[in-house]
XYZ file of C-alpha atoms in Angstrom:
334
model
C 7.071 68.577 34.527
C 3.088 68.809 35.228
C 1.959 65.756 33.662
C 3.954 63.436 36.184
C 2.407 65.862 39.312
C -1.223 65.527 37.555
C -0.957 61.627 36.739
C 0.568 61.050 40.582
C -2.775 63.322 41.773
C -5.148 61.481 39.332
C -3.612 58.035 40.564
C -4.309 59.362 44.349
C -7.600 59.857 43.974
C -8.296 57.224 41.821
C -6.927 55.129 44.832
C -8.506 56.563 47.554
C -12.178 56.117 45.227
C -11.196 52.297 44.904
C -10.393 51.852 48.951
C -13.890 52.966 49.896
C -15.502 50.876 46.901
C -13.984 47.924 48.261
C -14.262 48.986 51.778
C -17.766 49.004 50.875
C -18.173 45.911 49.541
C -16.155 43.822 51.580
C -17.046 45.263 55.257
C -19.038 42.173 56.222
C -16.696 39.672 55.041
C -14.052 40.843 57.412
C -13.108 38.429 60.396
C -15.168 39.025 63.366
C -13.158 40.776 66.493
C -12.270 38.814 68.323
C -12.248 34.706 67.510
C -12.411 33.790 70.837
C -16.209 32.155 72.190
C -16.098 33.564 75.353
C -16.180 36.846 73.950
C -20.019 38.710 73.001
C -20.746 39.217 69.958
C -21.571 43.447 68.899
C -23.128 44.295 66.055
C -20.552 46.394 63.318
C -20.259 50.138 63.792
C -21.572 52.606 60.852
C -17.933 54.182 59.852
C -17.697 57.567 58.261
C -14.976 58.571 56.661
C -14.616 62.361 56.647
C -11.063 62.575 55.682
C -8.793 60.355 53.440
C -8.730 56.381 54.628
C -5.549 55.160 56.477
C -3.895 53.883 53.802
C -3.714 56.944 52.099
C -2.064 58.552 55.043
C 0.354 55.782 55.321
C 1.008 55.881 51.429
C 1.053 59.428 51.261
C 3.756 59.595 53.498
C 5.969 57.170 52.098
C 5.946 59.353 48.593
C 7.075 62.377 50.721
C 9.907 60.440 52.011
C 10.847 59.287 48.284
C 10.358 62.527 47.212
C 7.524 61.568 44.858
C 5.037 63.837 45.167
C 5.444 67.560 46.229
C 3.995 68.680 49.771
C 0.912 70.308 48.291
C -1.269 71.670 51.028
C -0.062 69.301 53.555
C 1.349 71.154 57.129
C 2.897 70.754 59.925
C 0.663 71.845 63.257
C 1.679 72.068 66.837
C -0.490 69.049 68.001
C -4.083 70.223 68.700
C -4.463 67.411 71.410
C -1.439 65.970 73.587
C -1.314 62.298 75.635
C 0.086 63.840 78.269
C 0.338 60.453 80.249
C 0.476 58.400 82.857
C 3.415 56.212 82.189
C 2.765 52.735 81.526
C -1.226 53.043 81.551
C -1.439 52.367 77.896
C -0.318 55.373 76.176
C 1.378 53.926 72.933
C -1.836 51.533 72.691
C -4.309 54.866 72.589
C -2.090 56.565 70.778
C -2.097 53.837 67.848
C -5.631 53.185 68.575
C -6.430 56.485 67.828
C -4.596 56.865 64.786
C -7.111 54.701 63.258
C -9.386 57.164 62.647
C -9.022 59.148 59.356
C -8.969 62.315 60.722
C -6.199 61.747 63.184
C -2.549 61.755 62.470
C 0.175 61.161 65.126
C 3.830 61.968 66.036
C 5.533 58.575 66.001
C 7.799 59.319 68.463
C 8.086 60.365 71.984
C 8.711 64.102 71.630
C 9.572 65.146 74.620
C 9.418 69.070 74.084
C 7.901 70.536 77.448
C 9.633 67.944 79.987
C 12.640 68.231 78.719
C 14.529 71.607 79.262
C 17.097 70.961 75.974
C 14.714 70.420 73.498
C 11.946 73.181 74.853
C 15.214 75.409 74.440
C 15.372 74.746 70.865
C 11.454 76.451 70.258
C 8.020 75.936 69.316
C 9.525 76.001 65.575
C 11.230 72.967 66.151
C 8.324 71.226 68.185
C 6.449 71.805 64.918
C 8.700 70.125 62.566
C 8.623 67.393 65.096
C 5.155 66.866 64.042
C 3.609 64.733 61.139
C 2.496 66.722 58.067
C -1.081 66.864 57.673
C -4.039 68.229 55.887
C -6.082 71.453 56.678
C -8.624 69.990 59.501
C -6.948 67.124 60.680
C -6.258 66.672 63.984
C -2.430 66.241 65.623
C -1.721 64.404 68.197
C 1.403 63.614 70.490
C 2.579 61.552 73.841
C 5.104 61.956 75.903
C 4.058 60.683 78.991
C 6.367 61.957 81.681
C 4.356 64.986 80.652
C 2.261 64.138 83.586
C 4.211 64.141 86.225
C 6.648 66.875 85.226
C 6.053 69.988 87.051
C 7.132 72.664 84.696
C 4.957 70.725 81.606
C 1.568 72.361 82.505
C 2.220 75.997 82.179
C 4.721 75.546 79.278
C 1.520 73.738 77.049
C -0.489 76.163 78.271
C 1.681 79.191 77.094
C 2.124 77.768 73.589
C -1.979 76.879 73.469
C -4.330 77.339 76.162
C -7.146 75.264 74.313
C -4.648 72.074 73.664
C -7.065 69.315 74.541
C -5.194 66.592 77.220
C -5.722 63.112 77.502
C -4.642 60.833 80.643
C -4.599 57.037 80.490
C -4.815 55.751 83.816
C -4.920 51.765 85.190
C -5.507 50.822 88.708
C -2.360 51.942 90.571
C -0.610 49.371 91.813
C -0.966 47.622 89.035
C 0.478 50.880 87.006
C 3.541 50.612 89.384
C 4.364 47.139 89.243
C 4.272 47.488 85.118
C 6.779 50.162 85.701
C 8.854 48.595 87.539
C 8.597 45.448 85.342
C 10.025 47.558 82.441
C 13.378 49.030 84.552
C 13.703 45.582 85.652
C 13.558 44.113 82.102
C 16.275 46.714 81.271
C 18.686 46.122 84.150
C 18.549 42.247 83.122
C 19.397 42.905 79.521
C 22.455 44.239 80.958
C 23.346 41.587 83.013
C 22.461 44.019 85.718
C 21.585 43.007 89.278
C 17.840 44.967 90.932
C 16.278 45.534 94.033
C 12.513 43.398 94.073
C 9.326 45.409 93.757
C 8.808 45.012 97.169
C 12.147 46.236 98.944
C 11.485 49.593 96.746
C 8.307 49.928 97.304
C 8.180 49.514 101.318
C 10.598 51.906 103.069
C 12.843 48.962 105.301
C 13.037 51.784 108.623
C 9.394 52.248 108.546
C 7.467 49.694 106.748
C 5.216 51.789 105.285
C 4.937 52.668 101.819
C 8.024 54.340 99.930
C 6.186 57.747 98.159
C 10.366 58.229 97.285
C 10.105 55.705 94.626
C 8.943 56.834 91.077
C 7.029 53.746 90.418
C 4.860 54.606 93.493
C 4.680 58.034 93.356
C 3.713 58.204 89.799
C 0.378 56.443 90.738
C -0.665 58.889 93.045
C -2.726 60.689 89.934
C -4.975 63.227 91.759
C -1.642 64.414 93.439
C 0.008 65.318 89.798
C -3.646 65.917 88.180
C -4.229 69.145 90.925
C -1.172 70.914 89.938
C -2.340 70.429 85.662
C -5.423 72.228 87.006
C -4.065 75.025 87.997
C -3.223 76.059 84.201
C -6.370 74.312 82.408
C -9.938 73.763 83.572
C -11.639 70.487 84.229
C -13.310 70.227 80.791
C -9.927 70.314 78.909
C -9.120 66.890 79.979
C -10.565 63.236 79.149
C -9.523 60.582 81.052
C -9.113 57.173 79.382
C -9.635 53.300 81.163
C -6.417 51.774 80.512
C -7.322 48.233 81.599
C -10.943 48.698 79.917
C -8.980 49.700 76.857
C -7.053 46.631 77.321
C -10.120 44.206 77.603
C -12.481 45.904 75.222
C -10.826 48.841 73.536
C -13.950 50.552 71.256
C -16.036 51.795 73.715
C -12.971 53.945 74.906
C -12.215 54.969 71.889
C -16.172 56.319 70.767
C -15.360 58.284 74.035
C -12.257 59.920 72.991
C -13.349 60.714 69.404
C -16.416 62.817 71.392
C -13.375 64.892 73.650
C -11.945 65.481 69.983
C -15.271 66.117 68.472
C -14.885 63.459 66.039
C -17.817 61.279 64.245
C -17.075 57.785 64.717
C -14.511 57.017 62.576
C -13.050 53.705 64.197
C -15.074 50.485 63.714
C -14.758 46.897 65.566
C -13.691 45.786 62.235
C -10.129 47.703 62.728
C -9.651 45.710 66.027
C -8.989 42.273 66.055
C -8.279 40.269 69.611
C -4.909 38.461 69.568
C -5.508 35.511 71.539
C -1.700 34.451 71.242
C -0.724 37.726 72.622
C -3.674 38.426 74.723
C -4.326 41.629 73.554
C -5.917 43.757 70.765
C -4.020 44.782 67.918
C -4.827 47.137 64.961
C -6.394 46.218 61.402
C -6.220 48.994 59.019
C -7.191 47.017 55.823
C -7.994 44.337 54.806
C -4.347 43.903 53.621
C -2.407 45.300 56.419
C -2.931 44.864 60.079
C 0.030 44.900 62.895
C -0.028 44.584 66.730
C 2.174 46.743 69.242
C 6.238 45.806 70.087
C 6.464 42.188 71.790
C 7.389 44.499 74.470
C 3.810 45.719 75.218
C 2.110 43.004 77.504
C 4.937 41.831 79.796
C 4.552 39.351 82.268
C 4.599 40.789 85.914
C 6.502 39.327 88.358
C 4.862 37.767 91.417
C 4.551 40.150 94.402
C 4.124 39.555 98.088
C 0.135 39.673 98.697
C 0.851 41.972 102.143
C 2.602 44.517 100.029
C -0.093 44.600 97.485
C -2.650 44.989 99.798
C -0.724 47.396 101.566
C -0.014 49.400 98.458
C -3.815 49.437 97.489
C -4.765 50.921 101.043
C -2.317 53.912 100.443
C -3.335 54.530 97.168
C -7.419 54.201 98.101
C -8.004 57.813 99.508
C -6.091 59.336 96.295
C -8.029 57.465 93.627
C -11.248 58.926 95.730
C -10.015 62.130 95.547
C -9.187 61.475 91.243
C -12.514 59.999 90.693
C -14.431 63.658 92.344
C -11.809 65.944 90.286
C -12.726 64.325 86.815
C -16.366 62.979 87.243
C -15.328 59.421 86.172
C -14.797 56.369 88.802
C -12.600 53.246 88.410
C -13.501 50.139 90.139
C -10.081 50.144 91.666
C -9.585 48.196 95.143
């Protein structure tokens, strides 16, 4: 019974030696970014690789599932660093982005342990078996992010792990809001289900001012749901992420969030590649396997009324002010 265990360890490392041989090799002969002319050209990243490459992780994980290879020293942690949010500013993107780098591993799915009062019943035990396995000095990482606006999330993170490091991916509000209501709208229709326009939500009819009762809009109101998170964690716990920067030109976001994590650079413009079908970046994590988010990602907005847009960004201008002074970064937001 311990050849098969030493022959499937020999062949793993054996694999793992040939990846960065050819990574090696090969680097420079990779596509360029992004195809498209109009975009600048940047000269490649150094990458280091302190932990395994990402096809180990993906290949390592399909043998636990067949039940080839025992768990070894692989764990399961309560996530060292949480997306905690904001919905619809790019989480699933960052969150994929992120998992580039080797010494990341992510929760595919939306957990949902602290907003929802169910599953937090069930225990931090079964939040960590939730969570991918791992190896000794990786780093965990979930989303869930109605985290953000939930009130009760804050202090029940902070009483499983005061240090948990929190990310929030914001976009210019009323941008954020339409997006969300773009998705509930996309649902209803799927249904054959009739919907109020973005507009007759988001202005209250008696008053014609703007409707702070409707989710969409109150959502984007981030200093608002940011004050009560700081109440539980200081300033320093948090990094703030461009959503429509990550969008456009995603690296430079993503050096910044490996130096929250205090991770070397481990993601290189050679594991982004511009879609120009799609319009958006997706994620190459060989030279063999590459994939792009759910056709879902990248809707097409609906046309709103210019009055109610502009009317929208005036409400929402004395809160981003207020967001840009309580986390040292600024947006150029209408």
């Amino acid at each position: 019974m311990l050849f098969p265990q030493l022959a499937l360890l020999l062949s793993l490392v054996l694999g793992s030696l040939l990846y960065l041989l050819t990574h090696t090799v090969h680097l420079d002969r990779l596509q360029s970014v992004c195809p498209v002319e109009s975009r600048p050209h940047h000269a490649r990243d150094p990458v280091q690789f302190p932990f395994r490459p990402p096809q180990y992780k993906r290949g390592l994980r399909q043998d636990l599932r067949r039940g080839n290879t025992s768990k070894g020293q692989l764990i399961q942690q309560l996530p060292h660093a949480i997306i905690i949010g904001v919905r619809k500013g790019g989480t699933r993107a960052l969150l994929e982005m992120l998992n580039l780098h080797p010494a990341m591993v992510k929760a595919s799915q939306e957990v949902h342990f602290f907003d929802n009062d169910q599953n937090y019943g069930r225990g931090v035990a079964w939040y960590r078996r939730r969570m991918p396995f791992s190896l000794p000095g990786q780093i965990t990482i979930e989303k869930s992010p109605a985290y953000f606006v939930t009130e009760k999330v804050p202090e029940r993170i902070f009483r499983m792990n005061s240090s948990t490091k929190l990310l929030v991916i914001v976009r210019e509000p009323a941008t954020r809001a339409i997006s969300d209501y773009t998705q509930v709208l996309e649902g209803k229709e799927r249904k054959n289900k009739t919907y109020h326009s973005f507009e007759a939500l988001a202005i209250n009819p008696s008053t014609q001012e703007v409707n702070t009762k409707y989710k969409a809009v109150r959502t984007s109101i981030y200093a608002k749901h940011l004050e009560h998170w700081l109440e539980f964690f200081p300033v320093q716990q948090f990094h703030v992420v461009d959503g429509d920067r990550l969008i456009s030109d995603p690296l430079p976001e993503l050096r910044l969030a490996e130096q929250f994590l205090n991770l070397p650079p481990g993601i290189s413009r050679d594991n982004l590649y511009f879609n120009s079908t799609r319009g958006f970046y997706c994620l190459r994590f060989s030279r063999r396997f590459s994939k792009c988010l759910a056709g879902s990602k990248g809707r097409m907005h609906p046309d709103v009324d210019l009055a109610v847009l502009d009317k929208l960004r005036h409400f929402y201008h004395p809160f981003n002010q207020k967001f840009f002074q309580m986390t040292g970064r600024k947006f150029d937001w209408p």
